[in-house]
Amino acid sequence: MPDLHPSQWHSAAAYPSSSSSPSPSSSSPGPHNEATDEVPKLPPFYSPRPIPVSRAISELDLNTISIGKPNSEFSAHQTPEPESELPGLVSPQFTPPSTPGIATPSSQNDPLQRLPKSVPVDSSTANGGCGSKKPKLLEKLPEVNCVVRARIPTTTGTEMFLHLYQNSEDNKEHLAIVFGNQIRSKSLDKVREGETEMDRLIRGAYTGRLFPGRTTSTLPAEPSGNGNVTAHAPLVRIHSECYTGETVWSARCDCGEQLDEAARLMSLPSTPTHSSGGVIIYLRQEGRGIGLGEKLKAYNLQDLGNDTVDANLLLRHPADARSYGLATAMLMDLGISELKLLTNNPDKVRAVEGPNREIVVKERVAMVPIAWRKGGIGGIRSEEVGGYLKTKIEKMGHMLQMGENS
């Protein structure tokens, strides 16, 4: 084709030579119909949006997805070949959880509107269902102070109140995630010297809801703070920070799944046998207390053939360096004296009660892995998490049986 002056480009494109071979780009496209446009089907990790809750991992066939070529053909009507198990890298969350409580896929046929089995516990007796170990307890509970509280709406429609705490033991910002508006912090509601009503509104020491133009921290006919203990034994989860399991989709542990499931259970409506709401105490003690850097070293040792306990010991750390005195003090500040504890760890039952049983755990609610409850459909399925759970049962005394159902 002869060279054209720039002024001739438009006309040449509009009237192509008849001798040129037709192509999709040179033929007349005709009227554009947006309804016929097809959006290329990309694998879930190319989308910033979370996978819908009702979509189970088992519906995906990773072998049909070309990760390196997102525009490759991927037929929605193609029937994937069945697989006995998914690759170990598969996490129940391909994208960061959109909100606690919904990230782990679930089946519509599951009894999601009820709590798992719970068992009565009594740490004051040898056979009270709290195991045989006696965890080391702090002689004195630390002092805690709720600095600020804020309402957090979630994509499921559930609201929670995030409480940020300071304490006398460390400089970390520990959190209490409170579902429902019946549980309040005593230290937050306490009137502080020199503060104005706007100061109280800004730090979250108000009753009811905030709205534009509100100027007082209390509403008419409402008391200032509760000052009383919670009337029922709420559902409580003591959760230690896990960056890898909660943020970067690690299938080495079930921490992210447990956090999501705890929030989901606390978002359930009230029933005759279950009161809605609850508290997740979120402690900043990454890697069972050894920190993220040491935890990553432990991961490398695990890849060399050690389990999660031996890896910590080889790094000259305890198998579990966590403590729960802060959790006890925070629960007391929230007016909770009795609770139902979401855990498989018997050490938590004794430790969260405090040195003088300032708090009493009435029931233990098991956290059964979703993959176990649903026969391998959904949840985390990987060689690493299987070994991790096995070690927690055999070496750390967690009260969970392989294959247990809720």
mmCIF file of C-alpha atoms in Angstrom:
data_model
loop_
_atom_site.group_PDB
_atom_site.id
_atom_site.type_symbol
_atom_site.label_atom_id
_atom_site.label_comp_id
_atom_site.label_asym_id
_atom_site.label_seq_id
_atom_site.Cartn_x
_atom_site.Cartn_y
_atom_site.Cartn_z
ATOM 1 C CA MET A 1 0.000 0.000 0.000
ATOM 2 C CA PRO A 2 1.513 3.371 -0.963
ATOM 3 C CA ASP A 3 2.515 5.818 1.713
ATOM 4 C CA LEU A 4 -0.229 8.289 2.560
ATOM 5 C CA HIS A 5 -0.107 11.801 3.804
ATOM 6 C CA PRO A 6 -1.609 12.093 7.330
ATOM 7 C CA SER A 7 -4.522 14.060 5.882
ATOM 8 C CA GLN A 8 -5.453 10.995 3.785
ATOM 9 C CA TRP A 9 -5.504 8.486 6.684
ATOM 10 C CA HIS A 10 -9.168 9.014 7.543
ATOM 11 C CA SER A 11 -10.400 8.594 3.986
ATOM 12 C CA ALA A 12 -8.229 5.542 3.396
ATOM 13 C CA ALA A 13 -9.591 3.878 6.524
ATOM 14 C CA ALA A 14 -13.166 4.683 5.558
ATOM 15 C CA TYR A 15 -12.800 3.322 2.006
ATOM 16 C CA PRO A 16 -10.371 0.399 1.979
ATOM 17 C CA SER A 17 -8.997 -0.925 -1.276
ATOM 18 C CA SER A 18 -11.048 -3.664 -2.869
ATOM 19 C CA SER A 19 -7.894 -5.649 -3.460
ATOM 20 C CA SER A 20 -7.104 -5.830 0.224
ATOM 21 C CA SER A 21 -8.009 -9.029 1.986
ATOM 22 C CA PRO A 22 -10.992 -8.548 4.292
ATOM 23 C CA SER A 23 -10.343 -8.594 8.020
ATOM 24 C CA PRO A 24 -12.446 -7.939 11.122
ATOM 25 C CA SER A 25 -10.777 -4.567 11.537
ATOM 26 C CA SER A 26 -11.298 -3.425 7.942
ATOM 27 C CA SER A 27 -14.812 -4.714 7.265
ATOM 28 C CA SER A 28 -17.800 -2.569 8.071
ATOM 29 C CA PRO A 29 -18.858 -3.405 11.624
ATOM 30 C CA GLY A 30 -22.499 -2.392 11.159
ATOM 31 C CA PRO A 31 -24.682 -1.205 14.012
ATOM 32 C CA HIS A 32 -23.156 -1.874 17.423
ATOM 33 C CA ASN A 33 -25.222 -4.065 19.733
ATOM 34 C CA GLU A 34 -24.051 -3.853 23.351
ATOM 35 C CA ALA A 35 -26.192 -6.841 24.272
ATOM 36 C CA THR A 36 -23.961 -9.103 22.198
ATOM 37 C CA ASP A 37 -20.762 -7.988 23.913
ATOM 38 C CA GLU A 38 -19.101 -10.748 25.861
ATOM 39 C CA VAL A 39 -17.072 -10.037 28.944
ATOM 40 C CA PRO A 40 -14.039 -12.354 29.039
ATOM 41 C CA LYS A 41 -14.338 -14.800 31.882
ATOM 42 C CA LEU A 42 -11.313 -14.271 34.091
ATOM 43 C CA PRO A 43 -10.171 -16.396 36.999
ATOM 44 C CA PRO A 44 -11.212 -14.990 40.385
ATOM 45 C CA PHE A 45 -7.801 -13.613 41.267
ATOM 46 C CA TYR A 46 -8.097 -11.080 38.412
ATOM 47 C CA SER A 47 -11.162 -9.487 39.953
ATOM 48 C CA PRO A 48 -11.135 -6.971 42.806
ATOM 49 C CA ARG A 49 -14.565 -8.234 43.816
ATOM 50 C CA PRO A 50 -15.015 -11.124 46.262
ATOM 51 C CA ILE A 51 -16.473 -14.404 45.084
ATOM 52 C CA PRO A 52 -20.176 -14.643 46.014
ATOM 53 C CA VAL A 53 -20.738 -16.457 49.279
ATOM 54 C CA SER A 54 -22.852 -19.179 47.705
ATOM 55 C CA ARG A 55 -20.103 -20.194 45.292
ATOM 56 C CA ALA A 56 -18.141 -23.139 46.627
ATOM 57 C CA ILE A 57 -14.532 -23.752 45.689
ATOM 58 C CA SER A 58 -15.479 -27.124 44.304
ATOM 59 C CA GLU A 59 -17.288 -25.351 41.445
ATOM 60 C CA LEU A 60 -13.972 -24.083 40.101
ATOM 61 C CA ASP A 61 -11.630 -26.101 37.941
ATOM 62 C CA LEU A 62 -8.266 -24.425 38.061
ATOM 63 C CA ASN A 63 -6.953 -26.618 35.254
ATOM 64 C CA THR A 64 -9.269 -24.813 32.792
ATOM 65 C CA ILE A 65 -7.892 -21.394 33.721
ATOM 66 C CA SER A 66 -4.758 -19.987 32.131
ATOM 67 C CA ILE A 67 -3.375 -17.674 34.792
ATOM 68 C CA GLY A 68 -0.738 -16.237 32.494
ATOM 69 C CA LYS A 69 -3.244 -15.533 29.703
ATOM 70 C CA PRO A 70 -6.350 -13.919 31.142
ATOM 71 C CA ASN A 71 -7.911 -13.474 27.687
ATOM 72 C CA SER A 72 -7.666 -17.143 26.719
ATOM 73 C CA GLU A 73 -10.798 -19.044 25.844
ATOM 74 C CA PHE A 74 -12.795 -20.201 28.836
ATOM 75 C CA SER A 75 -16.222 -21.563 28.034
ATOM 76 C CA ALA A 76 -18.891 -21.115 30.661
ATOM 77 C CA HIS A 77 -20.540 -24.272 29.349
ATOM 78 C CA GLN A 78 -17.415 -26.398 29.545
ATOM 79 C CA THR A 79 -17.770 -29.295 31.969
ATOM 80 C CA PRO A 80 -14.604 -29.641 34.059
ATOM 81 C CA GLU A 81 -13.181 -33.026 34.724
ATOM 82 C CA PRO A 82 -13.717 -34.152 38.311
ATOM 83 C CA GLU A 83 -10.723 -33.986 40.605
ATOM 84 C CA SER A 84 -10.079 -35.962 43.735
ATOM 85 C CA GLU A 85 -8.596 -32.922 45.463
ATOM 86 C CA LEU A 86 -7.638 -29.368 44.681
ATOM 87 C CA PRO A 87 -4.047 -28.138 44.576
ATOM 88 C CA GLY A 88 -2.554 -27.194 47.898
ATOM 89 C CA LEU A 89 -2.423 -23.490 47.018
ATOM 90 C CA VAL A 90 -6.199 -23.191 46.963
ATOM 91 C CA SER A 91 -7.494 -21.001 49.784
ATOM 92 C CA PRO A 92 -11.154 -20.529 50.682
ATOM 93 C CA GLN A 93 -10.635 -16.850 49.895
ATOM 94 C CA PHE A 94 -9.249 -15.929 46.480
ATOM 95 C CA THR A 95 -9.639 -12.275 47.379
ATOM 96 C CA PRO A 96 -9.377 -10.570 50.779
ATOM 97 C CA PRO A 97 -12.557 -11.103 52.816
ATOM 98 C CA SER A 98 -15.111 -8.458 51.938
ATOM 99 C CA THR A 99 -16.350 -8.537 55.499
ATOM 100 C CA PRO A 100 -15.814 -10.854 58.446
ATOM 101 C CA GLY A 101 -18.199 -13.740 58.479
ATOM 102 C CA ILE A 102 -18.863 -14.248 54.768
ATOM 103 C CA ALA A 103 -15.531 -14.924 53.115
ATOM 104 C CA THR A 104 -15.587 -18.690 53.476
ATOM 105 C CA PRO A 105 -17.919 -20.195 50.867
ATOM 106 C CA SER A 106 -20.928 -22.038 52.178
ATOM 107 C CA SER A 107 -23.671 -24.240 50.838
ATOM 108 C CA GLN A 108 -27.256 -23.073 50.799
ATOM 109 C CA ASN A 109 -28.346 -26.449 52.136
ATOM 110 C CA ASP A 110 -26.308 -26.187 55.328
ATOM 111 C CA PRO A 111 -27.918 -25.302 58.665
ATOM 112 C CA LEU A 112 -26.295 -21.869 58.794
ATOM 113 C CA GLN A 113 -28.866 -20.378 61.126
ATOM 114 C CA ARG A 114 -27.775 -22.270 64.208
ATOM 115 C CA LEU A 115 -24.717 -22.479 66.424
ATOM 116 C CA PRO A 116 -22.425 -25.504 66.339
ATOM 117 C CA LYS A 117 -22.530 -27.933 69.243
ATOM 118 C CA SER A 118 -21.506 -26.550 72.616
ATOM 119 C CA VAL A 119 -20.497 -28.381 75.765
ATOM 120 C CA PRO A 120 -20.692 -27.146 79.369
ATOM 121 C CA VAL A 121 -17.292 -26.548 80.946
ATOM 122 C CA ASP A 122 -16.103 -25.955 84.495
ATOM 123 C CA SER A 123 -12.441 -25.141 85.005
ATOM 124 C CA SER A 124 -12.763 -25.463 88.784
ATOM 125 C CA THR A 125 -12.943 -29.268 88.555
ATOM 126 C CA ALA A 126 -10.490 -31.767 87.128
ATOM 127 C CA ASN A 127 -13.063 -33.279 84.786
ATOM 128 C CA GLY A 128 -14.724 -30.019 83.819
ATOM 129 C CA GLY A 129 -13.926 -30.353 80.118
ATOM 130 C CA CYS A 130 -10.965 -27.985 80.115
ATOM 131 C CA GLY A 131 -8.147 -30.456 79.571
ATOM 132 C CA SER A 132 -5.409 -31.468 81.968
ATOM 133 C CA LYS A 133 -3.008 -28.569 81.413
ATOM 134 C CA LYS A 134 -2.735 -25.594 83.732
ATOM 135 C CA PRO A 135 -1.680 -22.610 81.647
ATOM 136 C CA LYS A 136 0.485 -19.963 83.237
ATOM 137 C CA LEU A 137 -1.669 -17.027 84.311
ATOM 138 C CA LEU A 138 -0.736 -13.447 85.049
ATOM 139 C CA GLU A 139 -0.675 -12.694 88.769
ATOM 140 C CA LYS A 140 -2.406 -9.385 88.115
ATOM 141 C CA LEU A 141 -4.575 -8.375 85.205
ATOM 142 C CA PRO A 142 -3.284 -5.433 83.140
ATOM 143 C CA GLU A 143 -5.054 -2.097 83.069
ATOM 144 C CA VAL A 144 -6.970 -1.426 79.853
ATOM 145 C CA ASN A 145 -8.606 1.672 78.435
ATOM 146 C CA CYS A 146 -10.913 1.864 75.432
ATOM 147 C CA VAL A 147 -9.674 4.886 73.491
ATOM 148 C CA VAL A 148 -12.245 5.027 70.706
ATOM 149 C CA ARG A 149 -15.228 3.169 69.298
ATOM 150 C CA ALA A 150 -16.720 3.412 65.809
ATOM 151 C CA ARG A 151 -19.638 1.810 64.001
ATOM 152 C CA ILE A 152 -18.577 -0.445 61.131
ATOM 153 C CA PRO A 153 -21.246 -1.313 58.550
ATOM 154 C CA THR A 154 -20.467 -4.460 56.580
ATOM 155 C CA THR A 155 -21.401 -5.659 53.116
ATOM 156 C CA THR A 156 -23.737 -8.254 54.619
ATOM 157 C CA GLY A 157 -25.838 -5.574 56.292
ATOM 158 C CA THR A 158 -24.596 -6.518 59.755
ATOM 159 C CA GLU A 159 -23.188 -3.691 61.871
ATOM 160 C CA MET A 160 -20.440 -4.029 64.423
ATOM 161 C CA PHE A 161 -18.634 -1.624 66.730
ATOM 162 C CA LEU A 162 -14.859 -1.638 66.636
ATOM 163 C CA HIS A 163 -13.262 -0.762 69.995
ATOM 164 C CA LEU A 164 -9.578 0.152 70.153
ATOM 165 C CA TYR A 165 -7.770 -0.484 73.450
ATOM 166 C CA GLN A 166 -4.560 0.694 75.047
ATOM 167 C CA ASN A 167 -3.078 -1.163 78.006
ATOM 168 C CA SER A 168 -0.381 -1.117 80.655
ATOM 169 C CA GLU A 169 1.557 -4.134 79.288
ATOM 170 C CA ASP A 170 2.564 -3.164 75.735
ATOM 171 C CA ASN A 171 2.225 -0.433 73.121
ATOM 172 C CA LYS A 172 0.079 -2.449 70.729
ATOM 173 C CA GLU A 173 -3.452 -1.507 69.763
ATOM 174 C CA HIS A 174 -5.647 -4.473 70.653
ATOM 175 C CA LEU A 175 -9.236 -4.587 69.440
ATOM 176 C CA ALA A 176 -12.681 -5.678 70.536
ATOM 177 C CA ILE A 177 -15.134 -6.315 67.704
ATOM 178 C CA VAL A 178 -18.587 -6.041 69.256
ATOM 179 C CA PHE A 179 -21.713 -7.267 67.480
ATOM 180 C CA GLY A 180 -24.902 -5.653 68.754
ATOM 181 C CA ASN A 181 -25.422 -2.475 70.767
ATOM 182 C CA GLN A 182 -26.060 -4.011 74.188
ATOM 183 C CA ILE A 183 -22.389 -4.477 75.112
ATOM 184 C CA ARG A 184 -20.612 -1.273 76.121
ATOM 185 C CA SER A 185 -17.185 -0.320 77.424
ATOM 186 C CA LYS A 186 -17.018 1.132 80.923
ATOM 187 C CA SER A 187 -13.742 2.940 80.297
ATOM 188 C CA LEU A 188 -15.093 4.452 77.076
ATOM 189 C CA ASP A 189 -18.296 5.719 78.683
ATOM 190 C CA LYS A 190 -16.485 7.208 81.675
ATOM 191 C CA VAL A 191 -16.588 10.997 81.616
ATOM 192 C CA ARG A 192 -13.122 12.483 81.144
ATOM 193 C CA GLU A 193 -11.991 15.728 82.682
ATOM 194 C CA GLY A 194 -12.414 18.755 80.488
ATOM 195 C CA GLU A 195 -14.068 16.989 77.557
ATOM 196 C CA THR A 196 -16.992 18.455 75.669
ATOM 197 C CA GLU A 197 -20.037 16.693 74.282
ATOM 198 C CA MET A 198 -18.451 16.829 70.837
ATOM 199 C CA ASP A 199 -15.325 15.164 72.265
ATOM 200 C CA ARG A 200 -17.500 12.301 73.491
ATOM 201 C CA LEU A 201 -19.229 11.974 70.139
ATOM 202 C CA ILE A 202 -15.915 11.867 68.295
ATOM 203 C CA ARG A 203 -14.413 9.129 70.474
ATOM 204 C CA GLY A 204 -17.606 7.069 70.285
ATOM 205 C CA ALA A 205 -18.877 7.538 73.844
ATOM 206 C CA TYR A 206 -22.467 8.017 72.762
ATOM 207 C CA THR A 207 -25.715 6.080 72.951
ATOM 208 C CA GLY A 208 -28.010 5.347 70.040
ATOM 209 C CA ARG A 209 -26.775 6.367 66.596
ATOM 210 C CA LEU A 210 -24.923 9.373 65.247
ATOM 211 C CA PHE A 211 -26.639 11.592 62.694
ATOM 212 C CA PRO A 212 -25.855 14.952 61.102
ATOM 213 C CA GLY A 213 -26.482 17.768 63.536
ATOM 214 C CA ARG A 214 -26.352 15.687 66.711
ATOM 215 C CA THR A 215 -24.741 17.608 69.577
ATOM 216 C CA THR A 216 -25.198 15.468 72.708
ATOM 217 C CA SER A 217 -23.731 12.096 73.638
ATOM 218 C CA THR A 218 -26.945 10.817 75.228
ATOM 219 C CA LEU A 219 -30.439 10.771 73.823
ATOM 220 C CA PRO A 220 -33.568 11.625 75.818
ATOM 221 C CA ALA A 221 -34.675 8.886 78.252
ATOM 222 C CA GLU A 222 -31.388 6.992 77.770
ATOM 223 C CA PRO A 223 -28.896 6.420 80.591
ATOM 224 C CA SER A 224 -25.279 7.403 80.158
ATOM 225 C CA GLY A 225 -23.488 4.057 79.786
ATOM 226 C CA ASN A 226 -24.666 0.758 81.210
ATOM 227 C CA GLY A 227 -22.383 0.175 84.168
ATOM 228 C CA ASN A 228 -23.829 -3.336 84.472
ATOM 229 C CA VAL A 229 -22.719 -6.739 83.385
ATOM 230 C CA THR A 230 -24.256 -8.260 80.276
ATOM 231 C CA ALA A 231 -27.545 -9.984 81.095
ATOM 232 C CA HIS A 232 -26.751 -13.210 79.190
ATOM 233 C CA ALA A 233 -23.600 -15.208 78.486
ATOM 234 C CA PRO A 234 -22.604 -13.882 75.048
ATOM 235 C CA LEU A 235 -20.628 -15.718 72.407
ATOM 236 C CA VAL A 236 -16.941 -14.748 72.590
ATOM 237 C CA ARG A 237 -13.954 -15.538 70.401
ATOM 238 C CA ILE A 238 -10.398 -14.779 71.576
ATOM 239 C CA HIS A 239 -8.510 -14.409 68.303
ATOM 240 C CA SER A 240 -4.803 -13.801 67.823
ATOM 241 C CA GLU A 241 -3.675 -11.804 64.817
ATOM 242 C CA CYS A 242 -2.654 -13.886 61.780
ATOM 243 C CA TYR A 243 -1.578 -11.765 58.831
ATOM 244 C CA THR A 244 -0.899 -14.743 56.588
ATOM 245 C CA GLY A 245 -4.194 -16.511 57.228
ATOM 246 C CA GLU A 246 -6.400 -13.409 57.268
ATOM 247 C CA THR A 247 -4.850 -11.229 54.568
ATOM 248 C CA VAL A 248 -2.673 -13.178 52.112
ATOM 249 C CA TRP A 249 -4.890 -16.276 51.726
ATOM 250 C CA SER A 250 -2.539 -18.732 53.440
ATOM 251 C CA ALA A 251 -3.709 -22.357 53.505
ATOM 252 C CA ARG A 252 -1.131 -23.267 56.151
ATOM 253 C CA CYS A 253 -3.627 -22.578 58.956
ATOM 254 C CA ASP A 254 -7.342 -22.091 59.556
ATOM 255 C CA CYS A 255 -7.076 -18.736 61.353
ATOM 256 C CA GLY A 256 -8.826 -16.719 58.651
ATOM 257 C CA GLU A 257 -11.621 -19.245 58.440
ATOM 258 C CA GLN A 258 -12.092 -19.189 62.219
ATOM 259 C CA LEU A 259 -12.268 -15.374 62.310
ATOM 260 C CA ASP A 260 -14.843 -15.330 59.506
ATOM 261 C CA GLU A 261 -16.922 -18.078 61.086
ATOM 262 C CA ALA A 262 -16.919 -16.392 64.504
ATOM 263 C CA ALA A 263 -18.196 -13.154 62.970
ATOM 264 C CA ARG A 264 -20.848 -15.021 60.978
ATOM 265 C CA LEU A 265 -22.151 -16.798 64.076
ATOM 266 C CA MET A 266 -22.327 -13.522 66.009
ATOM 267 C CA SER A 267 -24.332 -11.996 63.169
ATOM 268 C CA LEU A 268 -27.083 -14.620 63.369
ATOM 269 C CA PRO A 269 -30.507 -13.430 64.557
ATOM 270 C CA SER A 270 -31.730 -14.321 68.035
ATOM 271 C CA THR A 271 -33.534 -17.622 68.573
ATOM 272 C CA PRO A 272 -35.160 -19.159 71.670
ATOM 273 C CA THR A 273 -31.851 -20.900 72.440
ATOM 274 C CA HIS A 274 -29.388 -18.298 71.190
ATOM 275 C CA SER A 275 -29.009 -14.564 71.721
ATOM 276 C CA SER A 276 -27.631 -12.567 68.824
ATOM 277 C CA GLY A 277 -24.406 -10.624 69.060
ATOM 278 C CA GLY A 278 -21.085 -11.348 70.674
ATOM 279 C CA VAL A 279 -17.490 -10.174 70.959
ATOM 280 C CA ILE A 280 -14.282 -11.005 69.124
ATOM 281 C CA ILE A 281 -11.234 -10.001 71.162
ATOM 282 C CA TYR A 282 -8.519 -9.430 68.563
ATOM 283 C CA LEU A 283 -5.082 -9.649 70.184
ATOM 284 C CA ARG A 284 -1.962 -8.473 68.350
ATOM 285 C CA GLN A 285 0.168 -11.529 69.059
ATOM 286 C CA GLU A 286 1.132 -12.748 65.600
ATOM 287 C CA GLY A 287 2.513 -16.240 65.123
ATOM 288 C CA ARG A 288 1.345 -17.510 68.519
ATOM 289 C CA GLY A 289 3.290 -14.669 70.080
ATOM 290 C CA ILE A 290 6.615 -14.832 68.171
ATOM 291 C CA GLY A 291 5.929 -12.125 65.564
ATOM 292 C CA LEU A 292 5.587 -12.208 61.785
ATOM 293 C CA GLY A 293 9.294 -12.366 60.965
ATOM 294 C CA GLU A 294 9.928 -15.395 63.166
ATOM 295 C CA LYS A 295 6.717 -16.960 61.928
ATOM 296 C CA LEU A 296 7.951 -16.798 58.329
ATOM 297 C CA LYS A 297 11.174 -18.487 59.413
ATOM 298 C CA ALA A 298 9.042 -21.185 61.013
ATOM 299 C CA TYR A 299 7.248 -21.634 57.687
ATOM 300 C CA ASN A 300 10.568 -22.355 56.001
ATOM 301 C CA LEU A 301 11.381 -24.893 58.698
ATOM 302 C CA GLN A 302 7.997 -26.505 58.080
ATOM 303 C CA ASP A 303 8.834 -26.826 54.387
ATOM 304 C CA LEU A 304 12.004 -28.605 55.508
ATOM 305 C CA GLY A 305 9.881 -31.248 57.238
ATOM 306 C CA ASN A 306 9.091 -29.900 60.717
ATOM 307 C CA ASP A 307 5.618 -29.377 62.132
ATOM 308 C CA THR A 308 4.382 -26.053 63.523
ATOM 309 C CA VAL A 309 5.409 -26.885 67.106
ATOM 310 C CA ASP A 310 8.901 -28.204 66.292
ATOM 311 C CA ALA A 311 9.553 -25.223 64.021
ATOM 312 C CA ASN A 312 8.949 -22.798 66.906
ATOM 313 C CA LEU A 313 11.138 -24.840 69.226
ATOM 314 C CA LEU A 314 13.982 -24.929 66.694
ATOM 315 C CA LEU A 315 13.849 -21.130 66.624
ATOM 316 C CA ARG A 316 14.168 -21.164 70.434
ATOM 317 C CA HIS A 317 10.589 -20.017 70.987
ATOM 318 C CA PRO A 318 7.886 -21.686 73.043
ATOM 319 C CA ALA A 319 5.387 -23.769 71.108
ATOM 320 C CA ASP A 320 2.816 -21.164 72.159
ATOM 321 C CA ALA A 321 4.002 -17.818 73.560
ATOM 322 C CA ARG A 322 0.571 -16.193 73.798
ATOM 323 C CA SER A 323 -1.119 -14.900 76.949
ATOM 324 C CA TYR A 324 -4.731 -13.964 77.531
ATOM 325 C CA GLY A 325 -4.692 -11.586 80.493
ATOM 326 C CA LEU A 326 -5.411 -8.676 78.174
ATOM 327 C CA ALA A 327 -8.453 -10.485 76.828
ATOM 328 C CA THR A 328 -9.758 -11.020 80.368
ATOM 329 C CA ALA A 329 -9.313 -7.350 81.248
ATOM 330 C CA MET A 330 -10.987 -6.213 78.018
ATOM 331 C CA LEU A 331 -13.969 -8.505 78.581
ATOM 332 C CA MET A 332 -14.349 -7.197 82.118
ATOM 333 C CA ASP A 333 -14.309 -3.632 80.760
ATOM 334 C CA LEU A 334 -17.129 -4.662 78.411
ATOM 335 C CA GLY A 335 -19.176 -5.816 81.388
ATOM 336 C CA ILE A 336 -18.945 -9.530 80.584
ATOM 337 C CA SER A 337 -18.680 -11.902 83.546
ATOM 338 C CA GLU A 338 -19.973 -15.124 81.944
ATOM 339 C CA LEU A 339 -19.576 -16.256 78.365
ATOM 340 C CA LYS A 340 -19.687 -19.015 75.788
ATOM 341 C CA LEU A 341 -16.215 -19.412 74.296
ATOM 342 C CA LEU A 342 -15.631 -20.262 70.633
ATOM 343 C CA THR A 343 -12.478 -22.398 70.758
ATOM 344 C CA ASN A 344 -10.949 -25.832 70.443
ATOM 345 C CA ASN A 345 -8.085 -24.872 72.762
ATOM 346 C CA PRO A 346 -8.581 -25.948 76.403
ATOM 347 C CA ASP A 347 -5.812 -23.581 77.514
ATOM 348 C CA LYS A 348 -7.936 -20.642 76.437
ATOM 349 C CA VAL A 349 -10.819 -21.754 78.657
ATOM 350 C CA ARG A 350 -8.673 -21.569 81.786
ATOM 351 C CA ALA A 351 -6.544 -18.604 80.728
ATOM 352 C CA VAL A 352 -9.367 -16.260 79.753
ATOM 353 C CA GLU A 353 -11.046 -16.693 83.138
ATOM 354 C CA GLY A 354 -8.192 -14.852 84.832
ATOM 355 C CA PRO A 355 -6.104 -15.654 87.913
ATOM 356 C CA ASN A 356 -9.086 -15.420 90.271
ATOM 357 C CA ARG A 357 -11.781 -16.521 87.822
ATOM 358 C CA GLU A 358 -12.849 -12.956 87.265
ATOM 359 C CA ILE A 359 -14.738 -14.325 84.259
ATOM 360 C CA VAL A 360 -16.478 -17.699 84.053
ATOM 361 C CA VAL A 361 -16.649 -19.703 80.823
ATOM 362 C CA LYS A 362 -19.986 -21.520 80.927
ATOM 363 C CA GLU A 363 -19.799 -23.361 77.600
ATOM 364 C CA ARG A 364 -17.214 -24.171 74.952
ATOM 365 C CA VAL A 365 -18.380 -24.001 71.335
ATOM 366 C CA ALA A 366 -16.214 -26.069 69.007
ATOM 367 C CA MET A 367 -14.828 -24.537 65.824
ATOM 368 C CA VAL A 368 -14.988 -27.464 63.420
ATOM 369 C CA PRO A 369 -13.229 -26.826 60.075
ATOM 370 C CA ILE A 370 -15.730 -26.181 57.294
ATOM 371 C CA ALA A 371 -14.194 -28.860 55.074
ATOM 372 C CA TRP A 372 -14.803 -31.438 57.826
ATOM 373 C CA ARG A 373 -18.382 -30.362 58.399
ATOM 374 C CA LYS A 374 -19.271 -30.412 54.720
ATOM 375 C CA GLY A 375 -17.506 -33.557 53.591
ATOM 376 C CA GLY A 376 -14.711 -31.733 51.781
ATOM 377 C CA ILE A 377 -16.953 -29.212 50.025
ATOM 378 C CA GLY A 378 -15.706 -25.695 50.702
ATOM 379 C CA GLY A 379 -13.325 -24.595 53.399
ATOM 380 C CA ILE A 380 -9.572 -24.944 53.372
ATOM 381 C CA ARG A 381 -8.208 -28.110 51.836
ATOM 382 C CA SER A 382 -4.465 -28.434 51.585
ATOM 383 C CA GLU A 383 -1.728 -30.748 52.752
ATOM 384 C CA GLU A 384 -0.358 -27.986 54.987
ATOM 385 C CA VAL A 385 -3.562 -27.245 56.861
ATOM 386 C CA GLY A 386 -4.171 -30.959 57.365
ATOM 387 C CA GLY A 387 -0.812 -31.350 59.060
ATOM 388 C CA TYR A 388 -1.355 -28.159 61.039
ATOM 389 C CA LEU A 389 -4.658 -29.367 62.497
ATOM 390 C CA LYS A 390 -3.195 -32.799 63.214
ATOM 391 C CA THR A 391 -0.347 -31.191 65.183
ATOM 392 C CA LYS A 392 -2.724 -28.975 67.165
ATOM 393 C CA ILE A 393 -4.726 -32.026 68.170
ATOM 394 C CA GLU A 394 -1.822 -34.359 68.954
ATOM 395 C CA LYS A 395 0.746 -31.955 70.418
ATOM 396 C CA MET A 396 -1.244 -28.985 71.672
ATOM 397 C CA GLY A 397 -4.219 -30.837 73.112
ATOM 398 C CA HIS A 398 -6.915 -29.147 71.039
ATOM 399 C CA MET A 399 -10.319 -30.718 71.622
ATOM 400 C CA LEU A 400 -11.179 -31.675 68.095
ATOM 401 C CA GLN A 401 -11.546 -35.053 66.433
ATOM 402 C CA MET A 402 -10.513 -35.585 62.837
ATOM 403 C CA GLY A 403 -13.694 -35.688 60.777
ATOM 404 C CA GLU A 404 -15.859 -34.249 63.560
ATOM 405 C CA ASN A 405 -19.187 -32.768 62.492
ATOM 406 C CA SER A 406 -21.068 -29.891 64.103
#
